[in-house]
PDB file of N, CA and C in Angstrom:
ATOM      1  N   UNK A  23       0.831  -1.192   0.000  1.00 90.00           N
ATOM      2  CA  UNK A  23       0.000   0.000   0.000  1.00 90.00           C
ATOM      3  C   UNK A  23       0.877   1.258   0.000  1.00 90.00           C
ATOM      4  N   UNK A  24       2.100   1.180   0.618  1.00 91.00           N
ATOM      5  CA  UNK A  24       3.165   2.217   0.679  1.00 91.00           C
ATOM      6  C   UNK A  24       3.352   2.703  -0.795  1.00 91.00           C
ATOM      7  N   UNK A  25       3.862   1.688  -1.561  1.00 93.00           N
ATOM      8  CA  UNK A  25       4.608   2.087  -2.671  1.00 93.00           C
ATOM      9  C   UNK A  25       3.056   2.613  -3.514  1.00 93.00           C
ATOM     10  N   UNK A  26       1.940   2.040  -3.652  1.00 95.00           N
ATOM     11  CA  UNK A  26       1.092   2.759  -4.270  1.00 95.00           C
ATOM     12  C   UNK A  26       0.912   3.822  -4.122  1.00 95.00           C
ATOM     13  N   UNK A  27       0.530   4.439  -2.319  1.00 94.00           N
ATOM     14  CA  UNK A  27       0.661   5.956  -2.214  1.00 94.00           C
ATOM     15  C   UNK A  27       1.569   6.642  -2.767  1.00 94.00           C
ATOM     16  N   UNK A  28       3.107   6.621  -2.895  1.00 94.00           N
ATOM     17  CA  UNK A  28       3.705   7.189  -3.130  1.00 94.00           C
ATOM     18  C   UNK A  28       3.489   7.039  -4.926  1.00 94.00           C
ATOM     19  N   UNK A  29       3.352   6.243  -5.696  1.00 94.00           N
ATOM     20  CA  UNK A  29       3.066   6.242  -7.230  1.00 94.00           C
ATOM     21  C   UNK A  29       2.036   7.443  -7.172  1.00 94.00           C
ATOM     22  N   UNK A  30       1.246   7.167  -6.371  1.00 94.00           N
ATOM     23  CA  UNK A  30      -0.041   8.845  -6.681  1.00 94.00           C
ATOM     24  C   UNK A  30       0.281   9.894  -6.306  1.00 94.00           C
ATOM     25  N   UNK A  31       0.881  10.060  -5.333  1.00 94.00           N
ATOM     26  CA  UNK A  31       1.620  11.098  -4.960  1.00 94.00           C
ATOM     27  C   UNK A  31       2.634  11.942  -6.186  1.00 94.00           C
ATOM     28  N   UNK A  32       3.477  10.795  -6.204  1.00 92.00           N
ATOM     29  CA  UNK A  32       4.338  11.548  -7.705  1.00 92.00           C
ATOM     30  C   UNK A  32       3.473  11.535  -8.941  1.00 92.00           C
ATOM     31  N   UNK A  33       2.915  10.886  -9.175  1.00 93.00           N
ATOM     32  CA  UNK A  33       1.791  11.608 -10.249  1.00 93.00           C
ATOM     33  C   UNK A  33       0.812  12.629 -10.229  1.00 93.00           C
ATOM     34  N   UNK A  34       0.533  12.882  -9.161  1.00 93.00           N
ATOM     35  CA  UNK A  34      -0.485  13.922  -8.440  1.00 93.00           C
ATOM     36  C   UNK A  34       0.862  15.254  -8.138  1.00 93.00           C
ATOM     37  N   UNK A  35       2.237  15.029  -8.603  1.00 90.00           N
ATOM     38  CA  UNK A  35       3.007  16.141  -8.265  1.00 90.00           C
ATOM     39  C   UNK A  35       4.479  15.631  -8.990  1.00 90.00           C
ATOM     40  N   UNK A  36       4.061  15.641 -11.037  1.00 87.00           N
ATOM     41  CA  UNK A  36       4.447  15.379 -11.670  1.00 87.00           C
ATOM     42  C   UNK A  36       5.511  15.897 -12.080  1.00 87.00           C
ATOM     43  N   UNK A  37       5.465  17.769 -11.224  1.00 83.00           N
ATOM     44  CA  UNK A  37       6.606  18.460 -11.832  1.00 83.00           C
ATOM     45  C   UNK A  37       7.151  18.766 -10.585  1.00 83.00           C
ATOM     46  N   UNK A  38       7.334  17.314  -9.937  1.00 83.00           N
ATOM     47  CA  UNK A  38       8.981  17.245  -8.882  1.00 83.00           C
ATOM     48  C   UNK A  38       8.973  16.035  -8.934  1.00 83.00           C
ATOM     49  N   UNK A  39       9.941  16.003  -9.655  1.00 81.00           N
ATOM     50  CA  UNK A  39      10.780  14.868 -10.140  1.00 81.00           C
ATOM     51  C   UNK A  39      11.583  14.110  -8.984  1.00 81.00           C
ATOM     52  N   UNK A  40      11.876  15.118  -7.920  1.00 86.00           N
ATOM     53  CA  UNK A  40      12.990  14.558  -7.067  1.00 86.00           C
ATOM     54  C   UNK A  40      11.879  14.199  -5.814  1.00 86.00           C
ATOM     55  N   UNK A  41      10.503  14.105  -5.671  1.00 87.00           N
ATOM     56  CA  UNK A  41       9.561  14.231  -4.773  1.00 87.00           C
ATOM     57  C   UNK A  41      10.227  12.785  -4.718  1.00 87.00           C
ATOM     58  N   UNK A  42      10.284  11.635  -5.182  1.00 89.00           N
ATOM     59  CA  UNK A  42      10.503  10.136  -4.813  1.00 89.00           C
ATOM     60  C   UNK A  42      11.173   9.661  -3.570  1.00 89.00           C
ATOM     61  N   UNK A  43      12.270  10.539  -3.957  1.00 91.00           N
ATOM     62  CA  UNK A  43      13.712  10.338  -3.115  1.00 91.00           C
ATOM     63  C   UNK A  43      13.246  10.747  -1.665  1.00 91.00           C
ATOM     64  N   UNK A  44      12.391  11.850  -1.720  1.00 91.00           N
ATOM     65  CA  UNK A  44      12.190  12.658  -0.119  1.00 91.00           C
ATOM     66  C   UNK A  44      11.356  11.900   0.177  1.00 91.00           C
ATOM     67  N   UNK A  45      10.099  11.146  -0.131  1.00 92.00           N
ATOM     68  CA  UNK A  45       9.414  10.239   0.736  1.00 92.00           C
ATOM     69  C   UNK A  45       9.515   8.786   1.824  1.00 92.00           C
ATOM     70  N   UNK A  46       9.122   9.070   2.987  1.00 94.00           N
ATOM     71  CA  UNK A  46       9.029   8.190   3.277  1.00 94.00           C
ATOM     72  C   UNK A  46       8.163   8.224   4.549  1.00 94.00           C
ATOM     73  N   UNK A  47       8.019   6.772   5.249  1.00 95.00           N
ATOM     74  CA  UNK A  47       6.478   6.830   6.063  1.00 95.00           C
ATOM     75  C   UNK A  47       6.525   8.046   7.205  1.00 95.00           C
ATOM     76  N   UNK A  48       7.475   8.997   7.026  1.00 95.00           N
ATOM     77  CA  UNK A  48       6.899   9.763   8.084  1.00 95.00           C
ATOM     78  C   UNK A  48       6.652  11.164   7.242  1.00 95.00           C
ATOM     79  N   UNK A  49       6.937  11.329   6.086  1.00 94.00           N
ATOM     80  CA  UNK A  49       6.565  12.307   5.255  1.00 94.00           C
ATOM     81  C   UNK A  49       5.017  12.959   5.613  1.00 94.00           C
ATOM     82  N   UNK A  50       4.885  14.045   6.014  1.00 93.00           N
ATOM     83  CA  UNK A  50       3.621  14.970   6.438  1.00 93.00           C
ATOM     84  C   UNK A  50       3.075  15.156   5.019  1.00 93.00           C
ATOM     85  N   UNK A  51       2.099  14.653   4.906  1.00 90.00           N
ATOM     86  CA  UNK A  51       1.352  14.839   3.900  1.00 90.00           C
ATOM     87  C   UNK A  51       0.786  16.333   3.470  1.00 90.00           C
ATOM     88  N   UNK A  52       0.538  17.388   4.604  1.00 85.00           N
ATOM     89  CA  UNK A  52       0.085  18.356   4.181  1.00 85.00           C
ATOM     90  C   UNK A  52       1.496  19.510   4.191  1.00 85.00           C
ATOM     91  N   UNK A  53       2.264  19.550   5.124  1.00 88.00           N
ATOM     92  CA  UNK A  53       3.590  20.630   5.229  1.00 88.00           C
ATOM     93  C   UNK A  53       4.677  19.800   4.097  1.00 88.00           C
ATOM     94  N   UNK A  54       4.909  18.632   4.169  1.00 91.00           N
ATOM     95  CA  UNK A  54       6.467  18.066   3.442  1.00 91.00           C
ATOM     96  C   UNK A  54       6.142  18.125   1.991  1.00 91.00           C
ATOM     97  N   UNK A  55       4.835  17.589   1.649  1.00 90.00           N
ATOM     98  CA  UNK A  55       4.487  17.379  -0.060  1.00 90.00           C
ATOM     99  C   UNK A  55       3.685  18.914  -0.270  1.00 90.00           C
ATOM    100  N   UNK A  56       3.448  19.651   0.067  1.00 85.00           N
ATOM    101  CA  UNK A  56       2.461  20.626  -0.008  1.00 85.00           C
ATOM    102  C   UNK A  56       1.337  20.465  -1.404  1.00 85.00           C
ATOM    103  N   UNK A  57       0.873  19.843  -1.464  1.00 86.00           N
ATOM    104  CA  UNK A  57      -0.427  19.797  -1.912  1.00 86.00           C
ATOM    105  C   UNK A  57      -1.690  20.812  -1.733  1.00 86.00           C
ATOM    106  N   UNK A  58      -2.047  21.424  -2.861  1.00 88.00           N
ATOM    107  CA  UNK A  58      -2.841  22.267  -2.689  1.00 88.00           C
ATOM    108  C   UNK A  58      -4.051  21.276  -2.561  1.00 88.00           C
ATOM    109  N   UNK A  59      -5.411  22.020  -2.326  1.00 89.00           N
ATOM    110  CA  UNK A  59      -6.643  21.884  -2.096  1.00 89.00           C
ATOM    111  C   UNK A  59      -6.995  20.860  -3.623  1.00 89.00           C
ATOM    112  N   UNK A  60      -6.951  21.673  -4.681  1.00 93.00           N
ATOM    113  CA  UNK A  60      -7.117  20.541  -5.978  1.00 93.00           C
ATOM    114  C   UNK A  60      -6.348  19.044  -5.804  1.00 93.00           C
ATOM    115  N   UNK A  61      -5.285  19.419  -5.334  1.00 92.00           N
ATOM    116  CA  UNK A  61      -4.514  18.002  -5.843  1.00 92.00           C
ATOM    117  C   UNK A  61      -5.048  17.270  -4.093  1.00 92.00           C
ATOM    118  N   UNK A  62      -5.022  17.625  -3.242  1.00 91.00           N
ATOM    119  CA  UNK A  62      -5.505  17.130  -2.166  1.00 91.00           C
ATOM    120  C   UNK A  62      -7.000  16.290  -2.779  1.00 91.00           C
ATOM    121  N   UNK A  63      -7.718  17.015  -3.234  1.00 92.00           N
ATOM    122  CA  UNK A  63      -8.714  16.313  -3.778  1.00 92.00           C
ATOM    123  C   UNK A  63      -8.301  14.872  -4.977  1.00 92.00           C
ATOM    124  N   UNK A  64      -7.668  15.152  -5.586  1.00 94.00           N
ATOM    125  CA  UNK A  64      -7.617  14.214  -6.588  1.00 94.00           C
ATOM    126  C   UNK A  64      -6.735  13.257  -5.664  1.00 94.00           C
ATOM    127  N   UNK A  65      -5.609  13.632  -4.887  1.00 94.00           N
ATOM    128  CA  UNK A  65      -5.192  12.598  -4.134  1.00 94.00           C
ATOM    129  C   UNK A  65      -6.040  11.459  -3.581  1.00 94.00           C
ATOM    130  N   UNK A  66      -7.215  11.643  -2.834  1.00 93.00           N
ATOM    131  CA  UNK A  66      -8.181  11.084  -2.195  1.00 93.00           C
ATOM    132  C   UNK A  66      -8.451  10.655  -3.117  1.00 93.00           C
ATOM    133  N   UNK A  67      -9.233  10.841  -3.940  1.00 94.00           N
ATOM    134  CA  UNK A  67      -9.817  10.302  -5.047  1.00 94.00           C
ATOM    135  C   UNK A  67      -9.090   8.686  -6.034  1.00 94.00           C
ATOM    136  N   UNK A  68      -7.708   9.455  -6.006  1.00 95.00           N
ATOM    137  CA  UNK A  68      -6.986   8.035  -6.979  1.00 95.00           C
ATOM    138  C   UNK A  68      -6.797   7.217  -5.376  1.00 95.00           C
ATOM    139  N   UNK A  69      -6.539   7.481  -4.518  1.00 94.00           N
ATOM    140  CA  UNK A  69      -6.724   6.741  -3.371  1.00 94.00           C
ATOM    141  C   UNK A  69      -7.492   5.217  -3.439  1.00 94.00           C
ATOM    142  N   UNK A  70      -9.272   6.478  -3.607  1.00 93.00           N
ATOM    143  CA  UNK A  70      -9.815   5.214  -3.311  1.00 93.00           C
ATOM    144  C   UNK A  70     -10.070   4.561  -4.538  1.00 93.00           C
ATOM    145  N   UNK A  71      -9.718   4.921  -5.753  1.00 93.00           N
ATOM    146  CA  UNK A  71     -10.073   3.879  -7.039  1.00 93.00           C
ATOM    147  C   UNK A  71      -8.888   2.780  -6.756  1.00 93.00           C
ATOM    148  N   UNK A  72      -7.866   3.540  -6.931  1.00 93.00           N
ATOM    149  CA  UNK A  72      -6.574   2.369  -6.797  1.00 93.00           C
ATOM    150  C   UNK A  72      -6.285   1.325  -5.737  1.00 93.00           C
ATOM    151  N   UNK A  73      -6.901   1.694  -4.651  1.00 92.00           N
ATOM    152  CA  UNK A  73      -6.888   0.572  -3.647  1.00 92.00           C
ATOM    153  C   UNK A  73      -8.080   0.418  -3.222  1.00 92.00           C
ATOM    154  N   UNK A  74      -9.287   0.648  -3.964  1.00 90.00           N
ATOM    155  CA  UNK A  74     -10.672  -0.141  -4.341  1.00 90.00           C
ATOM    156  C   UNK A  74     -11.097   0.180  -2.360  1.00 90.00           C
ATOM    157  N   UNK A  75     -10.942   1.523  -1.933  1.00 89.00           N
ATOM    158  CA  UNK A  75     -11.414   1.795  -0.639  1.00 89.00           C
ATOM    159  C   UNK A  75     -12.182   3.008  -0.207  1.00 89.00           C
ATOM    160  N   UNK A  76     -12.893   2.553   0.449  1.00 89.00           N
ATOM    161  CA  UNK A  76     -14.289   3.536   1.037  1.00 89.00           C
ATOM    162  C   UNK A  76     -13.816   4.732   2.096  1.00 89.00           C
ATOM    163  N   UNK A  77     -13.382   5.904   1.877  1.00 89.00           N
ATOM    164  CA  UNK A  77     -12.818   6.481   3.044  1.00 89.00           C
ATOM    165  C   UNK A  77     -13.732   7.043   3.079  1.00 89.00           C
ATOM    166  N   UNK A  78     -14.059   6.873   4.942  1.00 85.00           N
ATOM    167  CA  UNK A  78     -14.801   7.353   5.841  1.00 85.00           C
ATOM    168  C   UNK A  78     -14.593   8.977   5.947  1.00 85.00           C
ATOM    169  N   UNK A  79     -14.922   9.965   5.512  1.00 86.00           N
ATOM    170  CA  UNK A  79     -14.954  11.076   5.563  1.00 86.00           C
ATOM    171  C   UNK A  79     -15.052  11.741   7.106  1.00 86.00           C
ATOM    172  N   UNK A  80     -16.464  11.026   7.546  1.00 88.00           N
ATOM    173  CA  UNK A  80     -16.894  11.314   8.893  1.00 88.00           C
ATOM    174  C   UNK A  80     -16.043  10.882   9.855  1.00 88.00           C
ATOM    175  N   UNK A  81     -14.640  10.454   9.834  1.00 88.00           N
ATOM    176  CA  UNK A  81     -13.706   9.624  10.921  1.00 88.00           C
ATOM    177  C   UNK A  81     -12.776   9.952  10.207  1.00 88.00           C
ATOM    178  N   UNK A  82     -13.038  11.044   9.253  1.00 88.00           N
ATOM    179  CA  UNK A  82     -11.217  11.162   8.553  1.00 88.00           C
ATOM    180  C   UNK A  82     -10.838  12.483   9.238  1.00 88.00           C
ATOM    181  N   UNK A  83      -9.721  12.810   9.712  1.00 88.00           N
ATOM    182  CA  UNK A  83      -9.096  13.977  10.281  1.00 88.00           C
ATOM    183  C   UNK A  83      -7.575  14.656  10.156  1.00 88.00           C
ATOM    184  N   UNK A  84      -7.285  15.766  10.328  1.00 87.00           N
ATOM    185  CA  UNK A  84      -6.247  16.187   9.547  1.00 87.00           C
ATOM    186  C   UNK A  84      -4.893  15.358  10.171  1.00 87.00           C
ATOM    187  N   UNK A  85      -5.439  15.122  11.320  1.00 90.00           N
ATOM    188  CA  UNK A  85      -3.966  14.365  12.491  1.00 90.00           C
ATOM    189  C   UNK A  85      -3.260  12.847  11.190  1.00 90.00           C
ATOM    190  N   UNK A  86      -5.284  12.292  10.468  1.00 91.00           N
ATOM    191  CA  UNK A  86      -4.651  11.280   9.550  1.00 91.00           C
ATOM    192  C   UNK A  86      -3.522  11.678   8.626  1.00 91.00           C
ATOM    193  N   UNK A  87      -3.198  12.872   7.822  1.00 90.00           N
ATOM    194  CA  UNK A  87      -2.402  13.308   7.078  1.00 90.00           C
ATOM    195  C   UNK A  87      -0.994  13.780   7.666  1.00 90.00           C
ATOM    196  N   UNK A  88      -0.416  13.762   8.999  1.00 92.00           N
ATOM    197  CA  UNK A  88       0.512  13.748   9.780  1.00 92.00           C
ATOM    198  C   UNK A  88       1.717  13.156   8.870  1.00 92.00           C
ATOM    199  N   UNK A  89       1.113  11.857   8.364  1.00 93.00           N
ATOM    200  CA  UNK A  89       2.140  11.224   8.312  1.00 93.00           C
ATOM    201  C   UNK A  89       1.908  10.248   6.908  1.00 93.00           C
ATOM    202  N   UNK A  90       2.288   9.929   6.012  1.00 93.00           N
ATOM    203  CA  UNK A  90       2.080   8.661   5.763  1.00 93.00           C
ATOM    204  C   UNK A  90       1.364   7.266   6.261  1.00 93.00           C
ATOM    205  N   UNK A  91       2.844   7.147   7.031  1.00 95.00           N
ATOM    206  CA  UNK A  91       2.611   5.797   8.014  1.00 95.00           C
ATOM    207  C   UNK A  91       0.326   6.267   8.850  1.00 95.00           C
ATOM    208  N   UNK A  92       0.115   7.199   9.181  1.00 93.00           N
ATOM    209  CA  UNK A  92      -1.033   7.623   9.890  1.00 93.00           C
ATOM    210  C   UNK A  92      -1.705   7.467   8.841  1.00 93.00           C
ATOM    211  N   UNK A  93      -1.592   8.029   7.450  1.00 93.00           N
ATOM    212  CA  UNK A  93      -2.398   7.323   6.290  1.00 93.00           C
ATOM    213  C   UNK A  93      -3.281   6.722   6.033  1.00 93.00           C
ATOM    214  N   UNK A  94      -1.743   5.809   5.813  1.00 93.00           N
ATOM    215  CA  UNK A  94      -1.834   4.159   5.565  1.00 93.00           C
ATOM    216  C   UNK A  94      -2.930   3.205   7.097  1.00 93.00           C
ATOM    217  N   UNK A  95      -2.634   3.938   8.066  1.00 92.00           N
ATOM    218  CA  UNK A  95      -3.244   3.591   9.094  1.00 92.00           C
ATOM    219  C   UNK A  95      -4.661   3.745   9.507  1.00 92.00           C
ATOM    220  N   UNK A  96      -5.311   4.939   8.936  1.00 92.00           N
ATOM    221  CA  UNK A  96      -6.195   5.098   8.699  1.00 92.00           C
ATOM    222  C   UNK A  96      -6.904   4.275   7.717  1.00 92.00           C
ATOM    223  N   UNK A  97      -6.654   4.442   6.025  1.00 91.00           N
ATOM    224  CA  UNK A  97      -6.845   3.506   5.166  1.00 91.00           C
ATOM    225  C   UNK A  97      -7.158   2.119   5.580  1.00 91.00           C
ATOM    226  N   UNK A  98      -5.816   1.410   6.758  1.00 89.00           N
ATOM    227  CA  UNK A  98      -6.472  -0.048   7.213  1.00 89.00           C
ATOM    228  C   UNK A  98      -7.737   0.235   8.036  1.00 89.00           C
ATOM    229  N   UNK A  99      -8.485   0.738   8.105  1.00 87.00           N
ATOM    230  CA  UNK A  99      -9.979   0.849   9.114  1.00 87.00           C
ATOM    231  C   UNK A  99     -11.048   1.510   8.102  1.00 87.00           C
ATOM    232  N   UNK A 100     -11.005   2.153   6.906  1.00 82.00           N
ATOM    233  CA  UNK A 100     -11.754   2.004   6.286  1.00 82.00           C
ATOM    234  C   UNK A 100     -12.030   0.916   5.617  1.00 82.00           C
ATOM    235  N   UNK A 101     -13.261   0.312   5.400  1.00 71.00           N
ATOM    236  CA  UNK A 101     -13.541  -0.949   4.712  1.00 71.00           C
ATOM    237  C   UNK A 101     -13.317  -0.597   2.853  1.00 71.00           C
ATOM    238  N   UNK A 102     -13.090  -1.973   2.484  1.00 67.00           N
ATOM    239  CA  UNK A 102     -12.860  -2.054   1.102  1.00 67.00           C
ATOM    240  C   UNK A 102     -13.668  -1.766   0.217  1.00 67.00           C
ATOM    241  N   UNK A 103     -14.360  -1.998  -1.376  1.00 60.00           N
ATOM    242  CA  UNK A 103     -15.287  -1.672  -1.665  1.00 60.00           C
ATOM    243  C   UNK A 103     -15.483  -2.579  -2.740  1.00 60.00           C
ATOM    244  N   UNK A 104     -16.834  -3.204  -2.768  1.00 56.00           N
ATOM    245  CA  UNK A 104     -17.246  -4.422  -3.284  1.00 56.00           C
ATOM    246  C   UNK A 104     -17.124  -4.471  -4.407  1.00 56.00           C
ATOM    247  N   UNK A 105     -17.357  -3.020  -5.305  1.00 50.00           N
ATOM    248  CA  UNK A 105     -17.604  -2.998  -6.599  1.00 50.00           C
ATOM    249  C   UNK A 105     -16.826  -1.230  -6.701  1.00 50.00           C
ATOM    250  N   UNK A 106     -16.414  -1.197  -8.120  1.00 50.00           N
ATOM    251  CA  UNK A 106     -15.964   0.318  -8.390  1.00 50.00           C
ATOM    252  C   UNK A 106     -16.669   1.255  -7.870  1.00 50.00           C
ATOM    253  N   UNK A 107     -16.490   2.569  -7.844  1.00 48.00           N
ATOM    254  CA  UNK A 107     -16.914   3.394  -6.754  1.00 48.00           C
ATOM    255  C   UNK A 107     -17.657   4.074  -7.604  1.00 48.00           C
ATOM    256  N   UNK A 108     -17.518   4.266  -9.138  1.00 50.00           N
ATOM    257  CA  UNK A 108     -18.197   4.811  -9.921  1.00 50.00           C
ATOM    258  C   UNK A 108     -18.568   4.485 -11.085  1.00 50.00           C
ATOM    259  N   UNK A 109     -19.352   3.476 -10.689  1.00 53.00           N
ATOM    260  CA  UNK A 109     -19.715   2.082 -12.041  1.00 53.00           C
ATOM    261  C   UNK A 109     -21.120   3.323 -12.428  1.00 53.00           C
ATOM    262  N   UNK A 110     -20.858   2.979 -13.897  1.00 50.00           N
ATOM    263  CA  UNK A 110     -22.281   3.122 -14.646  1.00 50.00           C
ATOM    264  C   UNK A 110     -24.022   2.335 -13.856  1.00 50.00           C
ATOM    265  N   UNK A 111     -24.877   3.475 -14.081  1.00 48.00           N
ATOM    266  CA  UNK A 111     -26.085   3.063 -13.310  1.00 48.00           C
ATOM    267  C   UNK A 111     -26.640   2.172 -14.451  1.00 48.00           C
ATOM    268  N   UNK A 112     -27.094   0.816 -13.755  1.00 49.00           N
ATOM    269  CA  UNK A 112     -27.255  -0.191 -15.093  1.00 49.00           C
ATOM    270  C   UNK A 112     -29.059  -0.069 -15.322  1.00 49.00           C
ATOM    271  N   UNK A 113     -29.338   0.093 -16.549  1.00 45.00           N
ATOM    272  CA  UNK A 113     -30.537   0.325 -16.766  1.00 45.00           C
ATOM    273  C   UNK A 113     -31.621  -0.955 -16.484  1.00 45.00           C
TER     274      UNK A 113
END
């Protein structure tokens, strides 16, 4: 799950090249990567397609973004998700 976050991360912050090298599980998600509000959004987002997970909004808090490792920790307590998150409504 590590190495996936960090694949979205550097794609979600394509023009720093050297972002790879500086990560690791204690990397502050909101001060170390600075992510604006857009990419904060899309972060979440490839989140939960790519590791097929339901984040709890209502139990999500900024202390989760501390860290990586707090993340990833969070992520294990949201439940998984049965089916894509944004499947076509079948007629």
């Amino acid at each position: 799950m590590y190495e996936k976050i960090i694949d979205i991360l550097c794609t979600i912050k394509e023009d720093q090249p050297e972002l790879r090298q500086s990560l690791s599980p204690e990397t502050d998600l909101n001060n170390d990567i600075g992510l604006d509000s857009l990419q904060m959004i899309q972060f979440m987002l490839k989140v939960e397609e790519q590791l097929n997970v339901a984040i709890d909004y209502d139990h999500f808090d900024y202390e989760h973004l501390q860290s990586i490792e707090a993340f990833i920790t969070f992520l294990n307590s949201c439940q998984s998700q049965e089916q894509p998150l944004y499947e076509d409504v079948k007629r």
